[in-house]
mmCIF file of C-alpha atoms in Angstrom:
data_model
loop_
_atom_site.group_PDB
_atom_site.id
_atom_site.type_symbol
_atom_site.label_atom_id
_atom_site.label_comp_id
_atom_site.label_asym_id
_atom_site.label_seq_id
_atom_site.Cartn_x
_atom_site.Cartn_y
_atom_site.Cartn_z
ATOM 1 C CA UNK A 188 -3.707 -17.316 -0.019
ATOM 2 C CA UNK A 189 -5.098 -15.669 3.025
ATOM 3 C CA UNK A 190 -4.296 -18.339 5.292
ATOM 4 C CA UNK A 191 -0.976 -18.812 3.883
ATOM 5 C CA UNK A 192 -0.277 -15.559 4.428
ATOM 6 C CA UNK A 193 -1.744 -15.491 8.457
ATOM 7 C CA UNK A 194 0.221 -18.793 8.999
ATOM 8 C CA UNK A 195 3.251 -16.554 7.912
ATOM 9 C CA UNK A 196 2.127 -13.463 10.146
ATOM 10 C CA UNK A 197 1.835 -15.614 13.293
ATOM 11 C CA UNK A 198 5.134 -17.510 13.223
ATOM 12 C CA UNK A 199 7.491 -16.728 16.213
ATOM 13 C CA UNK A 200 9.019 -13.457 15.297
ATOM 14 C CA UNK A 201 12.669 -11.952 17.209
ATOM 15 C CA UNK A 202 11.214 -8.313 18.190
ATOM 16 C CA UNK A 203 12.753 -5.426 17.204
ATOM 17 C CA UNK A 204 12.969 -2.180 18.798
ATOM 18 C CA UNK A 205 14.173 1.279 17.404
ATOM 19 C CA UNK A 206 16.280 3.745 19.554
ATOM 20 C CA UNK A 207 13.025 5.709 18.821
ATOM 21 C CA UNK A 208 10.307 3.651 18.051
ATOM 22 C CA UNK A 209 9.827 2.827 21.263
ATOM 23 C CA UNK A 210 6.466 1.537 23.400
ATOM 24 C CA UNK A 211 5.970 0.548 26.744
ATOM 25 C CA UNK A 212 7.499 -2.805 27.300
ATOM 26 C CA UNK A 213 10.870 -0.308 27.835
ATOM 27 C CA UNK A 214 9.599 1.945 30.055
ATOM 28 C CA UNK A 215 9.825 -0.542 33.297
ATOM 29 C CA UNK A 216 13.536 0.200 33.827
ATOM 30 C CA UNK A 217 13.555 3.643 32.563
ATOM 31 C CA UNK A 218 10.615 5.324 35.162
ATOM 32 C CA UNK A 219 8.464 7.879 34.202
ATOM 33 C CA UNK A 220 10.358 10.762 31.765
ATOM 34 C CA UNK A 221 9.604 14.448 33.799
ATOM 35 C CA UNK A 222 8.690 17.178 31.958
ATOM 36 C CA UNK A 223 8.800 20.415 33.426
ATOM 37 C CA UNK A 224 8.958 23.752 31.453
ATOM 38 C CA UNK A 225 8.185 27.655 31.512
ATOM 39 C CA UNK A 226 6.202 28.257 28.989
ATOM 40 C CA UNK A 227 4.605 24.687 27.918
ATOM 41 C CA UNK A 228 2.629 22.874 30.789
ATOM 42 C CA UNK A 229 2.825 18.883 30.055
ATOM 43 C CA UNK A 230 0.248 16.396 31.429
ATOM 44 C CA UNK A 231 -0.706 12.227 30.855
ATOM 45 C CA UNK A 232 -4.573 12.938 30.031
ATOM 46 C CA UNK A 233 -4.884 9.139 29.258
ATOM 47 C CA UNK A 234 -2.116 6.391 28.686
ATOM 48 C CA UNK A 235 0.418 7.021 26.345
ATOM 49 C CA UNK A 236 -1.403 10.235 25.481
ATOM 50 C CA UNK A 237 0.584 13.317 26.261
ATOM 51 C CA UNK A 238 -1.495 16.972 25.621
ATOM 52 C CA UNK A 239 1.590 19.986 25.658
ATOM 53 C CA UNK A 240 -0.284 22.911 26.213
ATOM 54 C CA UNK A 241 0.960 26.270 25.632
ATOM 55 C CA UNK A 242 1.103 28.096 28.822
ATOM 56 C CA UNK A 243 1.433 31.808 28.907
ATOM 57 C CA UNK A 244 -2.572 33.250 28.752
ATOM 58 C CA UNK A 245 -1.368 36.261 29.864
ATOM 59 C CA UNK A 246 0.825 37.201 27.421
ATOM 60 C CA UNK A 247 -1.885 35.370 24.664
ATOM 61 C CA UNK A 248 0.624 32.232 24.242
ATOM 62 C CA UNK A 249 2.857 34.543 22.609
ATOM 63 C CA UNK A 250 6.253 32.538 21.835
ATOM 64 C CA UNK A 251 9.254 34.087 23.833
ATOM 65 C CA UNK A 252 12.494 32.719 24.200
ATOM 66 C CA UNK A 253 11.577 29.899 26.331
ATOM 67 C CA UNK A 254 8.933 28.487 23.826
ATOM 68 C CA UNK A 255 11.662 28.322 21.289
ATOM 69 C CA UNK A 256 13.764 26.581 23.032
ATOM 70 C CA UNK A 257 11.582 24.513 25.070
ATOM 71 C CA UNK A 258 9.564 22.892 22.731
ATOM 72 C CA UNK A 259 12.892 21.317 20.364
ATOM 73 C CA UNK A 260 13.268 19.783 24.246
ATOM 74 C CA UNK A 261 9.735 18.948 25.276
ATOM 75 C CA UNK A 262 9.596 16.779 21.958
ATOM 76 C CA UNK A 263 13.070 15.490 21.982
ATOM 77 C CA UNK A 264 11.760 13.872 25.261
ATOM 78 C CA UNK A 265 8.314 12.985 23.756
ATOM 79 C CA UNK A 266 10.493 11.021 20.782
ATOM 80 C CA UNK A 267 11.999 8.922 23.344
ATOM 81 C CA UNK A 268 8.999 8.758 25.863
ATOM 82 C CA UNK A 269 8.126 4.851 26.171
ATOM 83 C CA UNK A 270 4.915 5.916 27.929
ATOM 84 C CA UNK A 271 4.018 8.362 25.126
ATOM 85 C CA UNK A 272 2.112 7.124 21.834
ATOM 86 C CA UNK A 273 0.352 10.617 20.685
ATOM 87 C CA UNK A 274 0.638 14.222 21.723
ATOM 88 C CA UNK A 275 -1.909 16.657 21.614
ATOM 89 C CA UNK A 276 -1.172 20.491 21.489
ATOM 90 C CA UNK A 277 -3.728 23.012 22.835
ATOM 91 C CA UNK A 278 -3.339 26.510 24.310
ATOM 92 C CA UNK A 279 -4.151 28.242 27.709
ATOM 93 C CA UNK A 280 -6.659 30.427 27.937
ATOM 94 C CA UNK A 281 -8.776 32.741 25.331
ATOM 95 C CA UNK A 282 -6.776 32.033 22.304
ATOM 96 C CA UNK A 283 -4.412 29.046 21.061
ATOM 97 C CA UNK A 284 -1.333 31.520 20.121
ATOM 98 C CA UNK A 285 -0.491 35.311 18.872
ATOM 99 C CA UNK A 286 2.286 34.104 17.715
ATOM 100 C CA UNK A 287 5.724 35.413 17.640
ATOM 101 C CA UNK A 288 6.689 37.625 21.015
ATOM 102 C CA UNK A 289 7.745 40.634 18.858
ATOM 103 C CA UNK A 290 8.296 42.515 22.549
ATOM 104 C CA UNK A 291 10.781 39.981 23.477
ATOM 105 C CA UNK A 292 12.325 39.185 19.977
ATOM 106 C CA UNK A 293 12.651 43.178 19.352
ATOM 107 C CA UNK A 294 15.251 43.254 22.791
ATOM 108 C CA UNK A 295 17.418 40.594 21.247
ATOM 109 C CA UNK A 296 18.232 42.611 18.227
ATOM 110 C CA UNK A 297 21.633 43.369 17.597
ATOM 111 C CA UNK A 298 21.577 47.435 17.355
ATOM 112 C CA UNK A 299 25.571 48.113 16.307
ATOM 113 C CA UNK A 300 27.954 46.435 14.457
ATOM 114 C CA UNK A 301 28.408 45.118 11.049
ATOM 115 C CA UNK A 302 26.399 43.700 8.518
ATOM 116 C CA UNK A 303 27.917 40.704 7.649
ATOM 117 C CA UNK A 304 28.163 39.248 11.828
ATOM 118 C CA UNK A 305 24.412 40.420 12.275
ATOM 119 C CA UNK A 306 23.372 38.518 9.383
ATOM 120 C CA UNK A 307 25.320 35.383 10.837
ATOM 121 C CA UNK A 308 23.564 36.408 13.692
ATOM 122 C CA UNK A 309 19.884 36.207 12.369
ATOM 123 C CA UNK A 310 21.264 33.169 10.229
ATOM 124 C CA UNK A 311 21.755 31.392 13.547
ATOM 125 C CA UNK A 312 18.531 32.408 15.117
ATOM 126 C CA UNK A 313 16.199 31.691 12.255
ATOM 127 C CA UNK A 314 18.123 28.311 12.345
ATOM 128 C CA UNK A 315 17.316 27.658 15.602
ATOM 129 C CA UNK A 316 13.590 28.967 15.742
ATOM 130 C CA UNK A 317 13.019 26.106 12.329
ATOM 131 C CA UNK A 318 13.815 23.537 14.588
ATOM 132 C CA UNK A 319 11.126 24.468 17.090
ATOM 133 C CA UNK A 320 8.550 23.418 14.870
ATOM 134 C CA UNK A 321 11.029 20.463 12.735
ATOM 135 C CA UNK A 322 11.144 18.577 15.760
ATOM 136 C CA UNK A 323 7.108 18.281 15.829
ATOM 137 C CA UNK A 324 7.789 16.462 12.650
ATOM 138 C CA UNK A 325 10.904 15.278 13.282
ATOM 139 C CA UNK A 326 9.133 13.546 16.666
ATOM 140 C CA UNK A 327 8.101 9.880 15.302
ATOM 141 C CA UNK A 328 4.744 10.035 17.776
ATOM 142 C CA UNK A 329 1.546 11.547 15.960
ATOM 143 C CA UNK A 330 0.660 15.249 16.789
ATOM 144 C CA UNK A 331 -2.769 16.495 16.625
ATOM 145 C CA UNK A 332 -3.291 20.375 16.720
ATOM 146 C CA UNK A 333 -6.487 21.392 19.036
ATOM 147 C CA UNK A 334 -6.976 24.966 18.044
ATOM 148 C CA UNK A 335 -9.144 27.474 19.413
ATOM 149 C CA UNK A 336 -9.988 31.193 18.849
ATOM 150 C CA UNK A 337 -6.641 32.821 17.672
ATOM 151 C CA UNK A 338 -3.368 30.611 15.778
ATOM 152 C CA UNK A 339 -1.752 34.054 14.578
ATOM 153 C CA UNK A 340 1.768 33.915 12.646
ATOM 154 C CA UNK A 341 3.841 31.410 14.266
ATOM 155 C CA UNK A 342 1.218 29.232 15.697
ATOM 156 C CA UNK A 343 0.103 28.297 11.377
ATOM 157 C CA UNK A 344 3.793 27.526 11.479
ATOM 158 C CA UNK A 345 3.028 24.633 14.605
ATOM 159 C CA UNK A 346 0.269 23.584 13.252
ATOM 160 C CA UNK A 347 1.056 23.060 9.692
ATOM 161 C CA UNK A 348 3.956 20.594 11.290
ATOM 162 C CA UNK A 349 1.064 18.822 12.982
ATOM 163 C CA UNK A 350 0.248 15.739 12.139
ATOM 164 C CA UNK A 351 -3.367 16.458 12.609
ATOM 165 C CA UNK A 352 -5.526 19.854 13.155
ATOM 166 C CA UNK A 353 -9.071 20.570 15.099
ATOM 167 C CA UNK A 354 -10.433 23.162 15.170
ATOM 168 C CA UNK A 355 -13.429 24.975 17.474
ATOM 169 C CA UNK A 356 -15.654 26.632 15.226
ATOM 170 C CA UNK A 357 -14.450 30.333 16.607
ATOM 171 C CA UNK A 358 -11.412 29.506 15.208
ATOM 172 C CA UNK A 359 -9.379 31.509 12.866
ATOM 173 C CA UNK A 360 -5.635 31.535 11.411
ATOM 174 C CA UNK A 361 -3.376 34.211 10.159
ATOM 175 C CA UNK A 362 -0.235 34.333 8.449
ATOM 176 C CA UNK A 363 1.023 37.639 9.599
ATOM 177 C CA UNK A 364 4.433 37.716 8.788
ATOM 178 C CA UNK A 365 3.717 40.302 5.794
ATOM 179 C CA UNK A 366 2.028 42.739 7.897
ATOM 180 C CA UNK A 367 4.791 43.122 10.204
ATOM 181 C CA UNK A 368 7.466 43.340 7.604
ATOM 182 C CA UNK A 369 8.810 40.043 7.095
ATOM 183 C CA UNK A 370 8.327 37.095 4.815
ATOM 184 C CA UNK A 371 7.215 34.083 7.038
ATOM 185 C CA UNK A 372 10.479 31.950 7.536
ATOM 186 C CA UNK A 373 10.181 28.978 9.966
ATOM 187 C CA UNK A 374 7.826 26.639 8.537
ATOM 188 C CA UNK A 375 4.323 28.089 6.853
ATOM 189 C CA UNK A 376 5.840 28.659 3.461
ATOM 190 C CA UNK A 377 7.033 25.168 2.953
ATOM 191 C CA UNK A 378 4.677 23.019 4.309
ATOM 192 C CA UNK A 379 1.001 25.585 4.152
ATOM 193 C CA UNK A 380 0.696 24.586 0.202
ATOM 194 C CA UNK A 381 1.425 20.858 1.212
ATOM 195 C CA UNK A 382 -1.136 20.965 3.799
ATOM 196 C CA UNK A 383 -3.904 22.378 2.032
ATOM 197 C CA UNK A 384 -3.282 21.417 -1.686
ATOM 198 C CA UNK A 385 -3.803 24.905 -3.229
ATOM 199 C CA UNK A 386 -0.930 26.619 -4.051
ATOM 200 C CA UNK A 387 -3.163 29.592 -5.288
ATOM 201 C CA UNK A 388 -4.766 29.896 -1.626
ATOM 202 C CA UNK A 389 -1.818 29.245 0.155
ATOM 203 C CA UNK A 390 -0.306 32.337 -1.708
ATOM 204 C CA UNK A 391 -3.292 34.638 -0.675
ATOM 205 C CA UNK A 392 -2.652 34.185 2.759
ATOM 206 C CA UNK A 393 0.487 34.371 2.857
ATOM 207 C CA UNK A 394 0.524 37.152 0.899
ATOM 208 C CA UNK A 395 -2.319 38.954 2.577
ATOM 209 C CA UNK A 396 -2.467 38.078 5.886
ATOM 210 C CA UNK A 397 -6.450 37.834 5.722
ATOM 211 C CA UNK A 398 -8.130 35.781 8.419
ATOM 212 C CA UNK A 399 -8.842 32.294 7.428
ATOM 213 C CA UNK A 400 -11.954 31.246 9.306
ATOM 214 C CA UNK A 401 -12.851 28.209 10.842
ATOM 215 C CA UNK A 402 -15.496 26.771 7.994
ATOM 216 C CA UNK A 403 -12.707 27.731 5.374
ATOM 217 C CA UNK A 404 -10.160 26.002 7.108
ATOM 218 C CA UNK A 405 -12.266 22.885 7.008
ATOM 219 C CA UNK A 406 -13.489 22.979 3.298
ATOM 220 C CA UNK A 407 -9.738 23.506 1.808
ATOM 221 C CA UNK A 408 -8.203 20.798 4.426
ATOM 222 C CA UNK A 409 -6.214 22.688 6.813
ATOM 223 C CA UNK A 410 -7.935 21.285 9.415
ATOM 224 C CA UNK A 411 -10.009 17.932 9.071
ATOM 225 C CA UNK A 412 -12.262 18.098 11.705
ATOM 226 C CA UNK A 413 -14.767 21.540 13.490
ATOM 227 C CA UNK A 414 -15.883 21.390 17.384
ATOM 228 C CA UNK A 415 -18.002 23.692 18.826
ATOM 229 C CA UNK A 416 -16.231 25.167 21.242
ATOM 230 C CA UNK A 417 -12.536 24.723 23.078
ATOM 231 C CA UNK A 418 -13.159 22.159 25.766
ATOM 232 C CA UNK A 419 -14.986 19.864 22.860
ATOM 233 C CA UNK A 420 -11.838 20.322 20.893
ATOM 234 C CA UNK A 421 -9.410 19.340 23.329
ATOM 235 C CA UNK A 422 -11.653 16.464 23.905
ATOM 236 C CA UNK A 423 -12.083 15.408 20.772
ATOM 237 C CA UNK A 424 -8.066 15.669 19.922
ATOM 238 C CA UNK A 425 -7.715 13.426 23.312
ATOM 239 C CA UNK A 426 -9.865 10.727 21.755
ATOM 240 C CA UNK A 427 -8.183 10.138 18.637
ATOM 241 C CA UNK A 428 -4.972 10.364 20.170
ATOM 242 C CA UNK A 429 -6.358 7.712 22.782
ATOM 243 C CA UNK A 430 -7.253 5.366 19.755
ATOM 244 C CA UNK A 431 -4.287 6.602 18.065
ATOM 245 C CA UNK A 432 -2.388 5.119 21.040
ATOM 246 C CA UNK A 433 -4.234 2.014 21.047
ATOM 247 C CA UNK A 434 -2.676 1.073 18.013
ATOM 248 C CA UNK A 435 0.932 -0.949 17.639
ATOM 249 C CA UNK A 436 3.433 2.063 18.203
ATOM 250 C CA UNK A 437 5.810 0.384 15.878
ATOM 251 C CA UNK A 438 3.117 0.297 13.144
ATOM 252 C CA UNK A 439 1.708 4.068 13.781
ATOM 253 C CA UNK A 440 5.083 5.420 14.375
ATOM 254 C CA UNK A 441 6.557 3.939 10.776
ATOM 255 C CA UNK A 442 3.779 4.928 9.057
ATOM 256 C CA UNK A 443 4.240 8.621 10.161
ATOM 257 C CA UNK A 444 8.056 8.439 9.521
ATOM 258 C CA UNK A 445 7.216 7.610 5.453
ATOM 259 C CA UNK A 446 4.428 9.969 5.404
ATOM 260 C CA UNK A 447 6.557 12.655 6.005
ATOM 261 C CA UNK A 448 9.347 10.991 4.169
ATOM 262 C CA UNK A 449 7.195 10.124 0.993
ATOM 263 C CA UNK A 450 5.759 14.122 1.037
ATOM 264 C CA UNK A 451 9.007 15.294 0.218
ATOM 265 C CA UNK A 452 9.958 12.320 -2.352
ATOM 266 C CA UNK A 453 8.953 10.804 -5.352
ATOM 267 C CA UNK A 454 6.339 7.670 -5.097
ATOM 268 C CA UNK A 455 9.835 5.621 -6.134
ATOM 269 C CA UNK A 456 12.047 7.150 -3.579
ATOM 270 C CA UNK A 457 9.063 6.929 -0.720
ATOM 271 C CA UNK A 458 7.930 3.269 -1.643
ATOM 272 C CA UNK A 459 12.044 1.964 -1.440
ATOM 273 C CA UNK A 460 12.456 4.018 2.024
ATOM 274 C CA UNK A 461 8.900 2.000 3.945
ATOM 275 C CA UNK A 462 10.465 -1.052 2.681
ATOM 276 C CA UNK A 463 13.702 -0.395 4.443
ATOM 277 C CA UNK A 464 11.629 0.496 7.303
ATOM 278 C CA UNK A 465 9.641 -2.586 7.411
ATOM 279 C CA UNK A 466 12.132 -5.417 6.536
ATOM 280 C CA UNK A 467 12.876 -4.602 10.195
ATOM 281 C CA UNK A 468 9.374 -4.119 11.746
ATOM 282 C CA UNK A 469 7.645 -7.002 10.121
ATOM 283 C CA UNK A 470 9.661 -8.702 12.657
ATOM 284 C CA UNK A 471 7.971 -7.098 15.463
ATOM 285 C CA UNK A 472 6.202 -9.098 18.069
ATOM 286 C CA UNK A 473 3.268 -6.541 17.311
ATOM 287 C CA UNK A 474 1.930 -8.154 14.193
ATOM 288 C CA UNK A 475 1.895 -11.515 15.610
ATOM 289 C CA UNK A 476 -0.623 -9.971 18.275
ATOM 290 C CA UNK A 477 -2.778 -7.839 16.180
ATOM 291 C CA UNK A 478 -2.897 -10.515 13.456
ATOM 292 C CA UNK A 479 -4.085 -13.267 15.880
ATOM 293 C CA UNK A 480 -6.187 -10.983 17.814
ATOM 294 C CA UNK A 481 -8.243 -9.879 14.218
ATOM 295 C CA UNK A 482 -8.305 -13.882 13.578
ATOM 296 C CA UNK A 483 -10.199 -13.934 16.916
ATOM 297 C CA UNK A 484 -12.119 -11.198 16.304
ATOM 298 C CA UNK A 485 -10.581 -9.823 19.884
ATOM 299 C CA UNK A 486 -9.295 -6.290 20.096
ATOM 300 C CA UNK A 487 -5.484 -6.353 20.212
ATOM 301 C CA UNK A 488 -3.443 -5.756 24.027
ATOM 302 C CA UNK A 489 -0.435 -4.399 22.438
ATOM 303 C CA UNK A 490 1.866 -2.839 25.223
#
């Protein structure tokens, strides 16, 4: 049956490429995608890695205007990125994030005028400030979180859209929302119980605010693996994402689309959606390669 079914796995397959499942054999005619931003600093640590770094250590990577609206378009660009197989997030400087710029949000308050048009107003904004994190899921490459010191109120909201979270072992998260006067409303209370399977827990810190430490962050699954320090984070993210991006993109980047998919569905509704997926990609010239690399025992050259 095996060799049946490798006989069938290495017949001449027509590829098939998404609009964004995309991998490198595109990117000749297209030329390197730019990235250039206020408030997130975007390098190529290795091929098709990308790390987005969040770049404002002297405010404490607090998210101001430009974050919000920077990162739906540093990822829209990532999505379509032929040269781009994983992403990494980290933060500059002495703490990952403090979260929401409350100096900066306060001055875009409405002060005057009536109820109703200011709550379109905030209606609009919240909207808008979802999608900032959304598109990290939304963004078929994987994401992996490299967190260090500080991820305060907005920054549990980035990482909980993360694919996958590191931590250093100084680490330590916050939902701060309640402290401040506000119920936490762009991503934390829909996708924090998901993440770490407790919906009692998840309720304490939301409800709270305590500080979750690093060690507790590990043991209830919010993050999956502890570093010692920053730079051995960062590195560490880097690596998986390398092997991460070793990998077929068409393969990684279906299986994240039905993880996410399947989270939100019944087993039903998530096993009828991969095979929708994949009466396309079995098609793909990608499991011809890996399939006769493994009955080679070589390691697969998938571009």
């Amino acid at each position: 049956m095996l060799k049946i079914g490798l006989n069938l796995m290495i017949r001449p397959r027509p590829s098939l490429t998404s609009v964004n499942l995309v991998g490198r054999a595109m990117s000749s005619s297209q030329g390197e995608v730019k990235y250039d931003f206020e408030s997130l600093k975007v390098t190529r640590p290795e091929e098709f890695v990308l790390q987005v770094e969040i770049n404002r250590p002297e405010k404490r990577n607090a998210m101001n205007m430009a974050f919000w609206r920077e990162m739906v378009e540093c990822f829209q660009k990532a999505n379509n990125d032929p040269d781009c197989r994983a992403i990494v997030v980290s933060g500059a400087g002495k703490i990952f994030t403090a979260g929401l710029d409350l100096m900066e949000f306060a001055s875009n308050i409405p002060q005057k005028g009536d109820v109703g048009r200011k709550g379109f107003h905030y209606r609009k904004l919240i909207s808008s400030y979802q999608e900032t994190f959304s598109c990290i899921e939304k963004c078929t490459k994987p994401v992996i979180a490299a967190v260090h010191n500080a991820c305060v109120g907005g920054g549990v909201d980035l990482v909980t859209a993360c694919d996958i979270r590191y931590c250093s072992k100084d680490a330590w998260f916050q939902v701060k929302e309640v402290d401040i006067g506000l119920a936490a409303d762009v991503g934390t209370l829909q996708r924090l119980p998901k993440v770490v399977g407790s919906d009692s827990l998840a309720r304490e810190l939301c409800y709270t605010a305590r500080h979750l430490q690093a060690d507790e962050a590990f043991q209830c699954g919010l993050v999956s693996r502890l570093f010692a320090d920053k730079d051995s984070t960062i590195s560490g993210a880097l690596e998986t994402a390398k092997l991460i991006a070793s990998k077929s993109p068409i393969a990684v980047q279906v299986t994240k689309c039905s993880l996410v998919y399947s989270r939100d569905h019944s087993v039903p509704e998530g096993l009828d959606d991969v095979a929708r997926w994949n009466q396309g990609m079995l098609q793909s010239d990608d499991l011809t390669t890996a399939a006769m690399a493994m009955m080679e025992k070589k390691t697969s050259n998938i571009l």
